[in-house]
Tab-separated table of C-alpha atoms in Angstrom:
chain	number	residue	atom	x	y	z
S	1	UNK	CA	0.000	0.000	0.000
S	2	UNK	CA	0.912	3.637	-0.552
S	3	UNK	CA	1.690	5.105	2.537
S	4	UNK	CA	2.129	9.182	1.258
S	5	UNK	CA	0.197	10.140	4.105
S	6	UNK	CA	2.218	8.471	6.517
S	7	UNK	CA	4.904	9.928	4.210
S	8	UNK	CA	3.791	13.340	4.551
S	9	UNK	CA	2.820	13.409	8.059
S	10	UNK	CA	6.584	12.662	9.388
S	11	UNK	CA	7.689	15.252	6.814
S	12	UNK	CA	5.736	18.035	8.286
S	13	UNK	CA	5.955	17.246	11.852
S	14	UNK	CA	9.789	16.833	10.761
S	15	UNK	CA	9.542	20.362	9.699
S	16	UNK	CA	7.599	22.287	12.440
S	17	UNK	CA	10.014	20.731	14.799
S	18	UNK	CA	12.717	21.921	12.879
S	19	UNK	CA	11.955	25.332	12.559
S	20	UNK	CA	8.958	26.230	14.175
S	21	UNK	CA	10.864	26.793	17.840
S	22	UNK	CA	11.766	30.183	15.764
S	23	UNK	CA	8.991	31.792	13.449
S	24	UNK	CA	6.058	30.210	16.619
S	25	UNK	CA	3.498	29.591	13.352
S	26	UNK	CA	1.881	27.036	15.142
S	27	UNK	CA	-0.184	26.542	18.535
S	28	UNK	CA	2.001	24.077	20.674
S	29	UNK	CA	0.842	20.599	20.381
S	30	UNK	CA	2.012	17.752	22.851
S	31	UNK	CA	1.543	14.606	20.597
S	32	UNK	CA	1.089	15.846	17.533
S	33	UNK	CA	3.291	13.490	15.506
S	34	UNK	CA	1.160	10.640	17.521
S	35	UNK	CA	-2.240	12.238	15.984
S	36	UNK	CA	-0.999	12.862	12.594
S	37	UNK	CA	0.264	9.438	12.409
S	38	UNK	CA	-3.069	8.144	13.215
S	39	UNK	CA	-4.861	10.197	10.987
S	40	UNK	CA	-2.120	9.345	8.175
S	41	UNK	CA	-3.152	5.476	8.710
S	42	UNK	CA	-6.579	5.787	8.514
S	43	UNK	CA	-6.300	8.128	5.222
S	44	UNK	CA	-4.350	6.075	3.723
S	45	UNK	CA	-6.223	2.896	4.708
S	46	UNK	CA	-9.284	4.647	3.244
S	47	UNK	CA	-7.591	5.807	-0.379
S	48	UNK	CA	-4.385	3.723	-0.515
S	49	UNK	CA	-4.908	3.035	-4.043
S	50	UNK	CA	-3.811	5.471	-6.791
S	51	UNK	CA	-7.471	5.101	-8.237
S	52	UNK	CA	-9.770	7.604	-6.901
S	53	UNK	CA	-8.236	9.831	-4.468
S	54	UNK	CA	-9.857	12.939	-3.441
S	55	UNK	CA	-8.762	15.915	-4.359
S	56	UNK	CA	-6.430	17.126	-1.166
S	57	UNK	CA	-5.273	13.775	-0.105
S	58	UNK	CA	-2.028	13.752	1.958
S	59	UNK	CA	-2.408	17.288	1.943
S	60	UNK	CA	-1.406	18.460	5.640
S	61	UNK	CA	-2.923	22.052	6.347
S	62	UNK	CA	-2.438	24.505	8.931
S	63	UNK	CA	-5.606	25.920	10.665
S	64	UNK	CA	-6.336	29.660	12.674
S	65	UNK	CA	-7.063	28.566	16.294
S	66	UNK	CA	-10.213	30.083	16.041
S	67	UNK	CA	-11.741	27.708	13.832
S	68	UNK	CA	-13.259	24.653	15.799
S	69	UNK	CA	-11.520	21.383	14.989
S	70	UNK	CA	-12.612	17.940	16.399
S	71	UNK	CA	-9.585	17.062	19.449
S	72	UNK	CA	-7.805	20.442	19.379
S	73	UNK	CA	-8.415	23.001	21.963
S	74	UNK	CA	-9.290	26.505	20.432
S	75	UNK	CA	-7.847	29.128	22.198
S	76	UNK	CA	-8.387	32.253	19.829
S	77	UNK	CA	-4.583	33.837	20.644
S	78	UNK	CA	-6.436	34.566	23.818
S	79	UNK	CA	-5.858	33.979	27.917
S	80	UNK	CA	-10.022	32.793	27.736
S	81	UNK	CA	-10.198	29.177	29.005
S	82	UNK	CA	-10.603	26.708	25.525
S	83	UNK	CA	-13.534	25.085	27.434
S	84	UNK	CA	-15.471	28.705	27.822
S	85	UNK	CA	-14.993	28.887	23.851
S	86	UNK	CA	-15.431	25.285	22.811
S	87	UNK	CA	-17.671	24.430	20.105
S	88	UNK	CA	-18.250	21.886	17.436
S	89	UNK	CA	-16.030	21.283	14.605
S	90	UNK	CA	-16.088	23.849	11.793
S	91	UNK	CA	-17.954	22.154	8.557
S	92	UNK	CA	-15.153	23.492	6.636
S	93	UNK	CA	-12.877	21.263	8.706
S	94	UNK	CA	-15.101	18.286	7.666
S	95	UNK	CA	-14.386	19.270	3.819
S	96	UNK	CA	-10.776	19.460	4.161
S	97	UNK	CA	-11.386	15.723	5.882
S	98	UNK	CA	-13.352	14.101	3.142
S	99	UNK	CA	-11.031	15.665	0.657
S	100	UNK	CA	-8.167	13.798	1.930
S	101	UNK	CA	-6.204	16.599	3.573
S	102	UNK	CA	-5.156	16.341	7.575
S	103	UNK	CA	-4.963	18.885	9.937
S	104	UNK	CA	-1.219	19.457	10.745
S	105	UNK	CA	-2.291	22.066	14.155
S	106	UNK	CA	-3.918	25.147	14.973
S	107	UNK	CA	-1.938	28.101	13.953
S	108	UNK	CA	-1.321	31.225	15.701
S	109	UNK	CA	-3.727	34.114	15.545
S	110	UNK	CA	-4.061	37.584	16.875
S	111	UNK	CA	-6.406	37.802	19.842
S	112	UNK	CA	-10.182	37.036	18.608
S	113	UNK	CA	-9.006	37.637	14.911
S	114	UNK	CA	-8.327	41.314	16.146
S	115	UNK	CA	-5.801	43.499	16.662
S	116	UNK	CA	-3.175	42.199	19.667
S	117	UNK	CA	-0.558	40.096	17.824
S	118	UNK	CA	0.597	36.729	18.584
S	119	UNK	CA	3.934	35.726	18.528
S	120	UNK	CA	4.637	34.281	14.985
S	121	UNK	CA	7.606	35.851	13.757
S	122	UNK	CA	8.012	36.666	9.591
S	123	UNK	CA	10.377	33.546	8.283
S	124	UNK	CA	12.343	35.992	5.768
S	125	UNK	CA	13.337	38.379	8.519
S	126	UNK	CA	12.032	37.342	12.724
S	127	UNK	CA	12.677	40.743	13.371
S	128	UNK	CA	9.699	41.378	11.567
S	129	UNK	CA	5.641	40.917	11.697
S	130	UNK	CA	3.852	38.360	9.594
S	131	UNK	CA	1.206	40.401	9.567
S	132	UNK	CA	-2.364	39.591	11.360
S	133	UNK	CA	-4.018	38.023	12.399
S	134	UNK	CA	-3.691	35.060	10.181
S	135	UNK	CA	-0.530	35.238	10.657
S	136	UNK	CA	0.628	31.623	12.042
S	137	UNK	CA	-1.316	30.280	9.004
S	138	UNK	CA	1.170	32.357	6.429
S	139	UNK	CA	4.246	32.151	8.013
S	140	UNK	CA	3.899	28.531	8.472
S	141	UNK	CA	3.355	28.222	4.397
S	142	UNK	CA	5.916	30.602	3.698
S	143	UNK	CA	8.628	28.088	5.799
S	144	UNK	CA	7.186	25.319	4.013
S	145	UNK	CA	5.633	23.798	6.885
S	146	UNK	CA	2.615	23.028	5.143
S	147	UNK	CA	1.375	23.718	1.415
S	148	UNK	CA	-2.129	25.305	2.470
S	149	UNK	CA	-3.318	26.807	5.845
S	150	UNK	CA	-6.602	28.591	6.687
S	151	UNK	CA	-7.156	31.885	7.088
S	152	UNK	CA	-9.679	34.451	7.770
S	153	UNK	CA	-10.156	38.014	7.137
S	154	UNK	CA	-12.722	40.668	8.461
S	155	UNK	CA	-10.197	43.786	7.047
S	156	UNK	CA	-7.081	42.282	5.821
S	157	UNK	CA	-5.970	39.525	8.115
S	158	UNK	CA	-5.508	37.226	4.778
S	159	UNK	CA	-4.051	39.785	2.026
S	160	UNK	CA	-1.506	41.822	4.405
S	161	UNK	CA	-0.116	38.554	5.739
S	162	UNK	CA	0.210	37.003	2.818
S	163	UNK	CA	2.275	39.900	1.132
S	164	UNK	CA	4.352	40.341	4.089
S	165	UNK	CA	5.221	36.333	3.874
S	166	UNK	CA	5.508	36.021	0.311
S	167	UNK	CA	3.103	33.163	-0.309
S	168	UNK	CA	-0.736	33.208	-2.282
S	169	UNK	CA	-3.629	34.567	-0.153
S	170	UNK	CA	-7.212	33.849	-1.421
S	171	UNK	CA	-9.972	35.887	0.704
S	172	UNK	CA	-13.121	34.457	-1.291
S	173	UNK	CA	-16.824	36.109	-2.041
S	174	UNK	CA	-17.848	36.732	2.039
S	175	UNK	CA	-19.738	33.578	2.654
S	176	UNK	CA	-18.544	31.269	0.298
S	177	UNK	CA	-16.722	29.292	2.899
S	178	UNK	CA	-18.826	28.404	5.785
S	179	UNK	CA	-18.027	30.331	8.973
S	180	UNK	CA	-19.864	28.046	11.327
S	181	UNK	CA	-17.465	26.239	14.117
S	182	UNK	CA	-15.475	29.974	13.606
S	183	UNK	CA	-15.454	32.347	16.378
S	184	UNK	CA	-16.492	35.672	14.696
S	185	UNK	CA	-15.154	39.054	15.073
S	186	UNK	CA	-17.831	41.180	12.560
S	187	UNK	CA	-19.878	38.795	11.182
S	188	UNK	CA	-20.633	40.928	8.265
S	189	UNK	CA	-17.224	41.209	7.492
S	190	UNK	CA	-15.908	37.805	8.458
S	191	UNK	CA	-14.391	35.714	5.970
S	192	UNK	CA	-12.378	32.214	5.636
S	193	UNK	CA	-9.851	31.665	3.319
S	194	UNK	CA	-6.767	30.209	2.156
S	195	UNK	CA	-2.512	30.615	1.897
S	196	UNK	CA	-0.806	27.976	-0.256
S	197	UNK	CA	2.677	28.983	-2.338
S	198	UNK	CA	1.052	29.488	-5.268
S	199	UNK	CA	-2.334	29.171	-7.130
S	200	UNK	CA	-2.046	25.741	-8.747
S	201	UNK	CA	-2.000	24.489	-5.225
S	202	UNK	CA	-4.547	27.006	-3.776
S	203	UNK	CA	-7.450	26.328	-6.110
S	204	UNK	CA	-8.091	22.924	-5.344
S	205	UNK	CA	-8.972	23.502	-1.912
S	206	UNK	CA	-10.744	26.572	-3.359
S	207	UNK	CA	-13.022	24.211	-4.721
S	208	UNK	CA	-13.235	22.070	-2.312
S	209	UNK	CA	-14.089	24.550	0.177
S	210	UNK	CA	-16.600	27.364	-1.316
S	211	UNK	CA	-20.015	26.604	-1.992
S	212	UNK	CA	-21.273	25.862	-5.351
S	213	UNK	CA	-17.687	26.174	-6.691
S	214	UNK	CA	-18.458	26.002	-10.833
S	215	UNK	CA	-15.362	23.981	-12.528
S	216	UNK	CA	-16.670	25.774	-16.308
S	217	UNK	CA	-18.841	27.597	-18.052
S	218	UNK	CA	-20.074	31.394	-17.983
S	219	UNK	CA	-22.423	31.142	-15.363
S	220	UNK	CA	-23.809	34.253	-13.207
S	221	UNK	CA	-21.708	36.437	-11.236
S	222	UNK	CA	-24.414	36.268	-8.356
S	223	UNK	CA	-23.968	38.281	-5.054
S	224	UNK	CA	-22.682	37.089	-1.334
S	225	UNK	CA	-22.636	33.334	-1.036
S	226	UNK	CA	-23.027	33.096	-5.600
S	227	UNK	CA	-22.230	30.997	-7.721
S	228	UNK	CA	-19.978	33.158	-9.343
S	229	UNK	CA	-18.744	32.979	-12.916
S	230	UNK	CA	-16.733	30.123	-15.080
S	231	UNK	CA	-12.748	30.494	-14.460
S	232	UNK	CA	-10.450	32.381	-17.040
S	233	UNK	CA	-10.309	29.582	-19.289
S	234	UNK	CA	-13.841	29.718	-19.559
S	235	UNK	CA	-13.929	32.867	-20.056
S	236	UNK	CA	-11.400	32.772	-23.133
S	237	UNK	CA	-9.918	35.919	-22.624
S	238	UNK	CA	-7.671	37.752	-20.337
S	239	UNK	CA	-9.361	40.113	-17.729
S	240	UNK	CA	-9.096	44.193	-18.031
S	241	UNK	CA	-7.062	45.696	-14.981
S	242	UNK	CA	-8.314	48.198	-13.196
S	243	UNK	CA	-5.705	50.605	-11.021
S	244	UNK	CA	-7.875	52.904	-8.437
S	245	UNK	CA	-6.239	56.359	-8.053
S	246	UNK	CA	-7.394	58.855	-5.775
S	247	UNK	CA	-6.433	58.431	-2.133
S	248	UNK	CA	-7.145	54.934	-1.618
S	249	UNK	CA	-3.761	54.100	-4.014
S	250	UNK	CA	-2.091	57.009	-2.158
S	251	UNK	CA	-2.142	55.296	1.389
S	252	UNK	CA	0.779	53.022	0.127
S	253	UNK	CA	4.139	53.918	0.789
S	254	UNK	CA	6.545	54.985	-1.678
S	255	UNK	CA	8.629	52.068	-2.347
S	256	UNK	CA	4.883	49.872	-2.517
S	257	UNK	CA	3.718	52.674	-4.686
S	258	UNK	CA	6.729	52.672	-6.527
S	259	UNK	CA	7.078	48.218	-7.204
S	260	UNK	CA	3.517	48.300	-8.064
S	261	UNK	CA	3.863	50.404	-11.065
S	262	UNK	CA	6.467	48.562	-12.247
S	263	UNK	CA	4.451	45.556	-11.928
S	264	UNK	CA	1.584	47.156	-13.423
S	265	UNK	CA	3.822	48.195	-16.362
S	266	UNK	CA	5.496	44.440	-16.811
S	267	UNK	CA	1.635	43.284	-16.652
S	268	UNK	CA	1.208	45.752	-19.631
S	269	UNK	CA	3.976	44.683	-21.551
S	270	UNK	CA	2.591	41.559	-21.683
S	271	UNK	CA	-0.574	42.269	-23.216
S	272	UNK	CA	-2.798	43.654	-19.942
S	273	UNK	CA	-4.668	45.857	-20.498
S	274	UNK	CA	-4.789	48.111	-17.678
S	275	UNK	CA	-7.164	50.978	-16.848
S	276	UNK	CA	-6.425	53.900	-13.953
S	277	UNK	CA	-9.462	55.253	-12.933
S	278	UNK	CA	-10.345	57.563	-9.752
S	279	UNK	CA	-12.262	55.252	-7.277
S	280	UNK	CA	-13.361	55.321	-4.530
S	281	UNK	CA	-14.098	59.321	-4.225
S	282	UNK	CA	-15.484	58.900	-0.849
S	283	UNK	CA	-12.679	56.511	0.706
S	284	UNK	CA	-12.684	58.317	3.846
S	285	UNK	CA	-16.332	57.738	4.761
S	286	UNK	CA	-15.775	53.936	3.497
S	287	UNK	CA	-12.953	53.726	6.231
S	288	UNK	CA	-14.977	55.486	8.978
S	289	UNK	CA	-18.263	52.971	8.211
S	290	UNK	CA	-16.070	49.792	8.108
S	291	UNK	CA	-14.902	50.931	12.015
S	292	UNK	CA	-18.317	51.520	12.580
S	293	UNK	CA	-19.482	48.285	12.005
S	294	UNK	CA	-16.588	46.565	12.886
S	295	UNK	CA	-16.648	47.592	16.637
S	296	UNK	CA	-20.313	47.241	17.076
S	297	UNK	CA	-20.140	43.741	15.891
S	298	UNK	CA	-16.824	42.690	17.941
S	299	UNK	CA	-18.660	43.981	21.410
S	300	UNK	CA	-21.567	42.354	20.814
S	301	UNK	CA	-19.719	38.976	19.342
S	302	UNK	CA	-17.921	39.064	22.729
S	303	UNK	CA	-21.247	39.907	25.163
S	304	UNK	CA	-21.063	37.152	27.366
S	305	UNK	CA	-17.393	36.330	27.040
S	306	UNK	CA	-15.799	39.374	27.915
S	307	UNK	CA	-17.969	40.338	31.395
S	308	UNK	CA	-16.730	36.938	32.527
S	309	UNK	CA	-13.366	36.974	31.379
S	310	UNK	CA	-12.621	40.631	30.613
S	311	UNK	CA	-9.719	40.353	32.741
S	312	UNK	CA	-8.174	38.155	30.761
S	313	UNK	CA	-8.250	40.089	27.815
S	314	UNK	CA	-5.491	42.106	26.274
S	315	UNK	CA	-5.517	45.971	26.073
S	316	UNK	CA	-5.793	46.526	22.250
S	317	UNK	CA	-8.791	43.919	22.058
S	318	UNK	CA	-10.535	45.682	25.328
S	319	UNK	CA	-9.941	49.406	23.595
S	320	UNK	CA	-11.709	47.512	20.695
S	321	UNK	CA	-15.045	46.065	22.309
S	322	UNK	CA	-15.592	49.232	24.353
S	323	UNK	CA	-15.222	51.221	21.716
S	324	UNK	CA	-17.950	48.764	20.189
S	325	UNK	CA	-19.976	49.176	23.309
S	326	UNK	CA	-20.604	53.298	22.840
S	327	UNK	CA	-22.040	52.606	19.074
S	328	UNK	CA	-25.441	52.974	18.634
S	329	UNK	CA	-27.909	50.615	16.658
S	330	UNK	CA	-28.779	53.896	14.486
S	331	UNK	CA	-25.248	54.524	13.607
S	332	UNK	CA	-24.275	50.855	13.276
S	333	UNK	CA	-27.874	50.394	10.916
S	334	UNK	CA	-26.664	53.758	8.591
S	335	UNK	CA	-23.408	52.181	8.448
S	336	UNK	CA	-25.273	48.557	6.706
S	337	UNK	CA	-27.060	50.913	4.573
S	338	UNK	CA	-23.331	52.863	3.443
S	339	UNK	CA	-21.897	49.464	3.083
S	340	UNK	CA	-25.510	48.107	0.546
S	341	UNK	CA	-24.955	51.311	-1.321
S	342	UNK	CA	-21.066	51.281	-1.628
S	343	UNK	CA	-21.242	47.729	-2.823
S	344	UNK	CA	-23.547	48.675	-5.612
S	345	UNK	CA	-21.314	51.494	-6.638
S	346	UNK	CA	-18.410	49.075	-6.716
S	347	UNK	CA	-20.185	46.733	-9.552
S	348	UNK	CA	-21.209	49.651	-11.070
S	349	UNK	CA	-17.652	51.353	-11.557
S	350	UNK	CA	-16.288	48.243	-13.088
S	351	UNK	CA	-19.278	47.771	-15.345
S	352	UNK	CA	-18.846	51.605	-16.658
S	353	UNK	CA	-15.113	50.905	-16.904
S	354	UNK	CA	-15.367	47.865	-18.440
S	355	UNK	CA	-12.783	46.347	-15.377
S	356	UNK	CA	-12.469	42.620	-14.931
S	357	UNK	CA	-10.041	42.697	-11.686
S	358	UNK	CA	-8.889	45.435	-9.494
S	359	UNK	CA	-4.902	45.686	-9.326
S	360	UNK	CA	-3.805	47.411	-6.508
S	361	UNK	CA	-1.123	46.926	-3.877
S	362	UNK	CA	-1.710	43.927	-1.353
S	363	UNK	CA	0.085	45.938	1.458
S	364	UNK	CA	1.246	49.647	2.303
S	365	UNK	CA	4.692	48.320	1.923
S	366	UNK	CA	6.713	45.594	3.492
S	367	UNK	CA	6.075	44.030	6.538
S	368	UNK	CA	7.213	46.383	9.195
S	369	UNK	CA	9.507	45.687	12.137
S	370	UNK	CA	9.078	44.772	15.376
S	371	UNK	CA	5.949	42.321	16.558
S	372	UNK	CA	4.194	44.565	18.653
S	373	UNK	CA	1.955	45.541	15.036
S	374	UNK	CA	0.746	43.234	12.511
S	375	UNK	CA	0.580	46.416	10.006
S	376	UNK	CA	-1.609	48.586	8.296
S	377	UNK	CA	-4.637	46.646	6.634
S	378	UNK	CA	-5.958	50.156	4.730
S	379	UNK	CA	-5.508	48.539	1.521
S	380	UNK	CA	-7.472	45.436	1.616
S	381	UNK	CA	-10.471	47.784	3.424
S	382	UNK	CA	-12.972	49.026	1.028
S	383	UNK	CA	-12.428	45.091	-0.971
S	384	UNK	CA	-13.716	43.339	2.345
S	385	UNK	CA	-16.440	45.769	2.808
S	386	UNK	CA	-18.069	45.278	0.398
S	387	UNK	CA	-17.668	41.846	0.526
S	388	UNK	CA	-15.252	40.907	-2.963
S	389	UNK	CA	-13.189	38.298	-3.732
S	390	UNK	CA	-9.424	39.129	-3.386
S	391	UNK	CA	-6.185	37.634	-4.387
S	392	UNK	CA	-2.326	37.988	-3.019
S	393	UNK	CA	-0.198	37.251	-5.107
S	394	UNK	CA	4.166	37.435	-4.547
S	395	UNK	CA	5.095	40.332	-6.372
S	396	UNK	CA	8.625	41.299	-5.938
S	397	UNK	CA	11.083	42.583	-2.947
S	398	UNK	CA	11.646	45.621	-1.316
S	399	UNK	CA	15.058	47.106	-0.864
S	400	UNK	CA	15.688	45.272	2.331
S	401	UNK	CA	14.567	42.050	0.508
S	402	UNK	CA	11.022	41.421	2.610
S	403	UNK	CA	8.204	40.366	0.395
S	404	UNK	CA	6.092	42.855	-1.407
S	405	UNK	CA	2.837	41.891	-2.957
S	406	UNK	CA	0.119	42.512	-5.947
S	407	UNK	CA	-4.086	42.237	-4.687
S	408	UNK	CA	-6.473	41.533	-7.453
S	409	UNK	CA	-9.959	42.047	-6.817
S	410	UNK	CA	-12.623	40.855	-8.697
S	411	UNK	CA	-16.970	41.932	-8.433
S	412	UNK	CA	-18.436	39.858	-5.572
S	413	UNK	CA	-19.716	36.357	-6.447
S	414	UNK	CA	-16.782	35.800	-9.398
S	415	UNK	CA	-14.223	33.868	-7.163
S	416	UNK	CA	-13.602	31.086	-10.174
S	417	UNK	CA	-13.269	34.017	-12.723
S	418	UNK	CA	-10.904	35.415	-10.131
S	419	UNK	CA	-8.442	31.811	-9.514
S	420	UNK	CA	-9.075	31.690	-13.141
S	421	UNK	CA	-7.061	34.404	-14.243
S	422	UNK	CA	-5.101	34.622	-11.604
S	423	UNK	CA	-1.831	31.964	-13.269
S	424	UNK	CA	-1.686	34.144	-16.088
S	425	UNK	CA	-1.490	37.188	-13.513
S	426	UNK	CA	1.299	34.917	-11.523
S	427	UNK	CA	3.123	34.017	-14.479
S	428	UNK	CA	4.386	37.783	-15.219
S	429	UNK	CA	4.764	38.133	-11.760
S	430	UNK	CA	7.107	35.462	-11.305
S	431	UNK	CA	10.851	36.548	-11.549
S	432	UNK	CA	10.135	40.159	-10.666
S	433	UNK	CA	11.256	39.399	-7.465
S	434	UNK	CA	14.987	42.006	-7.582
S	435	UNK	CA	14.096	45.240	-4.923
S	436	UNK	CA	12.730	47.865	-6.502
């Protein structure tokens, strides 16, 4: 019998012991080789034979700790006792299963998915943030712990970390991936996702994962939770770029500002077209709304957790839920309607512009030092608002060699149009990698 999983499973625990003791990706896990060995057997007892495995089988992937899984302990990043925030196992966890992959451990997260980091170090530089809060699930792909590791983002806790590490992040449509067995930080905003090194390894799970993934065909674009359209081979062309000017675009830093035109221009050169157009014009008020929503939702997400455990809680995520306390349900319902309105102008802009996929920065510039900050997530905002599907894709180095990235962002609902132009998108990227 074929014993990959077996294979696989002494391979990554091989690895995480190996370098984890550094970059602290992962949730420490007494018996974790023991588990994985178990699970190994079993998987390959089930689909030993080269005919008819699933699509993700020996696949070992690295989970956020606050997504429930089935004999792990979620802790959130948090002091909270696990047992005051158990809860059943995540049905997205149950996909990964029955597609053959095995859950390597709970990665590191900020506190509750918010804003106090954890202590996962960036593997190109450990003076340096991964970026948050997924950011045990990155760094641990971008050491090559694992090929693919779960995510989520409510601002940019998938895109930022994902540029920072170098590696693929894939926020889909918001509620594509089932959030239930996730603890929630704004439910409207809340997201699961994915990191894997590149797309070819991404999409599968892609598809595994978000519901009513469509392999071909046209199809409709749809809204939250769609079907979405056919990929880019269905499609049969290549997608029309759209660079947002204004001051969204200016929030990056110089030498971000500066590697993204070039990429822009290399994306050009090879037959892009690509469109700069002023949007938003009210970026501002989008930022202000987002908060507004945000902090409602995170107080009342934590209403019985945090008068019992409050004490436990650090600072930045206590700032955070009071601050959430003093909104009102009038300001926190204008802020919904903002958000329904914004999203329409979004699909409208690119219909009128004829734009396939936003191209903007996926970070204000490399990952920053120190770990006290996981970095400023200003650039993934207005795409999570309203709810899109966005890609992070490596796009080359800075001057002192971090990773710098490239977001594409396509209307909500088109996550297959989105994975399927994004190799085309990867392949000019590829080998751009010198500092600007």
């Amino acid at each position: 019998m074929d014993t990959s999983c077996a294979i696989a499973a002494v391979r990554t625990c091989d690895r995480i012991e190996a370098g984890d003791g550094e970059i602290r990706a992962f949730v420490p896990e007494s018996g974790r080789r023991e588990r994985l060995g178990r699970a190994a057997r079993v998987a390959d007892e089930r689909w030993g034979e080269a005919d008819g495995r699933p699509p993700l089988y020996g696949v070992m992937v690295g989970v956020k700790d606050i997504v429930h899984v089935e004999g792990l302990p979620t802790g959130a990043g948090s002091d909270v006792p696990a047992e005051a925030l158990a809860g059943a196992e995540a049905s997205l966890v149950g996909r990964l299963r029955e597609a053959g992959a095995l859950v390597a451990g709970k990665t590191v997260t900020a506190e509750f998915a918010a804003t106090a980091s954890g202590p996962t170090r960036n593997p190109h530089h450990l003076g340096h943030t991964p970026g948050g809060s997924s950011s045990g699930s990155a760094a641990a792909v971008a050491a090559g712990m694992v090929p693919l590791a779960v995510g989520t983002q409510t601002v940019g806790s998938m895109i930022r970390p994902a540029a920072y590490c170098g590696v693929v992040g894939f926020k889909p449509t918001h509620g594509r991936i089932p959030s239930d067995g996730v603890i929630p930080n704004a439910p409207t905003f809340d997201t699961v996702g994915l990191f894997a090194p590149d797309v070819a390894t991404l999409a599968p799970a892609a598809a595994v994962l978000c519901d009513g993934w469509r392999t071909s065909g046209e199809g409709g674009e749809g809204g939250e939770g769609g079907g979405g359209g056919g990929g880019g081979e269905a499609a049969g062309r290549r997608p029309v770029l759209g660079v947002p000017l204004g001051p969204y675009l200016d929030r990056a830093d110089a030498e971000a500002r500066s590697s993204f035109e070039k990429r822009a221009g290399h994306l050009e050169a090879a037959g892009f077209t690509v469109r700069r157009v002023p949007f938003p014009d009210d970026f501002e008020r989008v930022v202000a709304e987002q908060r507004v929503i945000n902090r409602y939702e995170l107080a009342r997400t934590h209403a019985v957790w945090f008068p019992r455990h409050g004490e436990r809680y650090r600072e930045q995520t206590v700032e955070a839920i009071r601050e959430g306390q003093r909104m009102g349900d009038d300001a926190y319902a204008a802020a919904l309607r903002a958000r329904a309105e914004f999203r329409e102008r979004l699909v409208a802009a690119m219909d009128r512009d004829g734009i396939d996929l936003w191209l903007t920065p996926a970070a204000t510039g490399p990952a920053p030092h120190g770990l006290k900050s996981t970095g400023d997530s200003v650039l993934s905002l207005p795409w999570s608002y309203a709810g899109a599907p966005a890609l992070a894709l490596p796009a080359g180095r800075a001057a002192n060699s971090l990773p710098l990235g490239v977001q594409c962002v396509a209307r909500p609902g088109a996550d297959e149009r989105l994975l399927g132009w994004a190799p085309d998108v990867e392949s000019v990227l590829v080998g751009t990698s010198a500092p600007v």
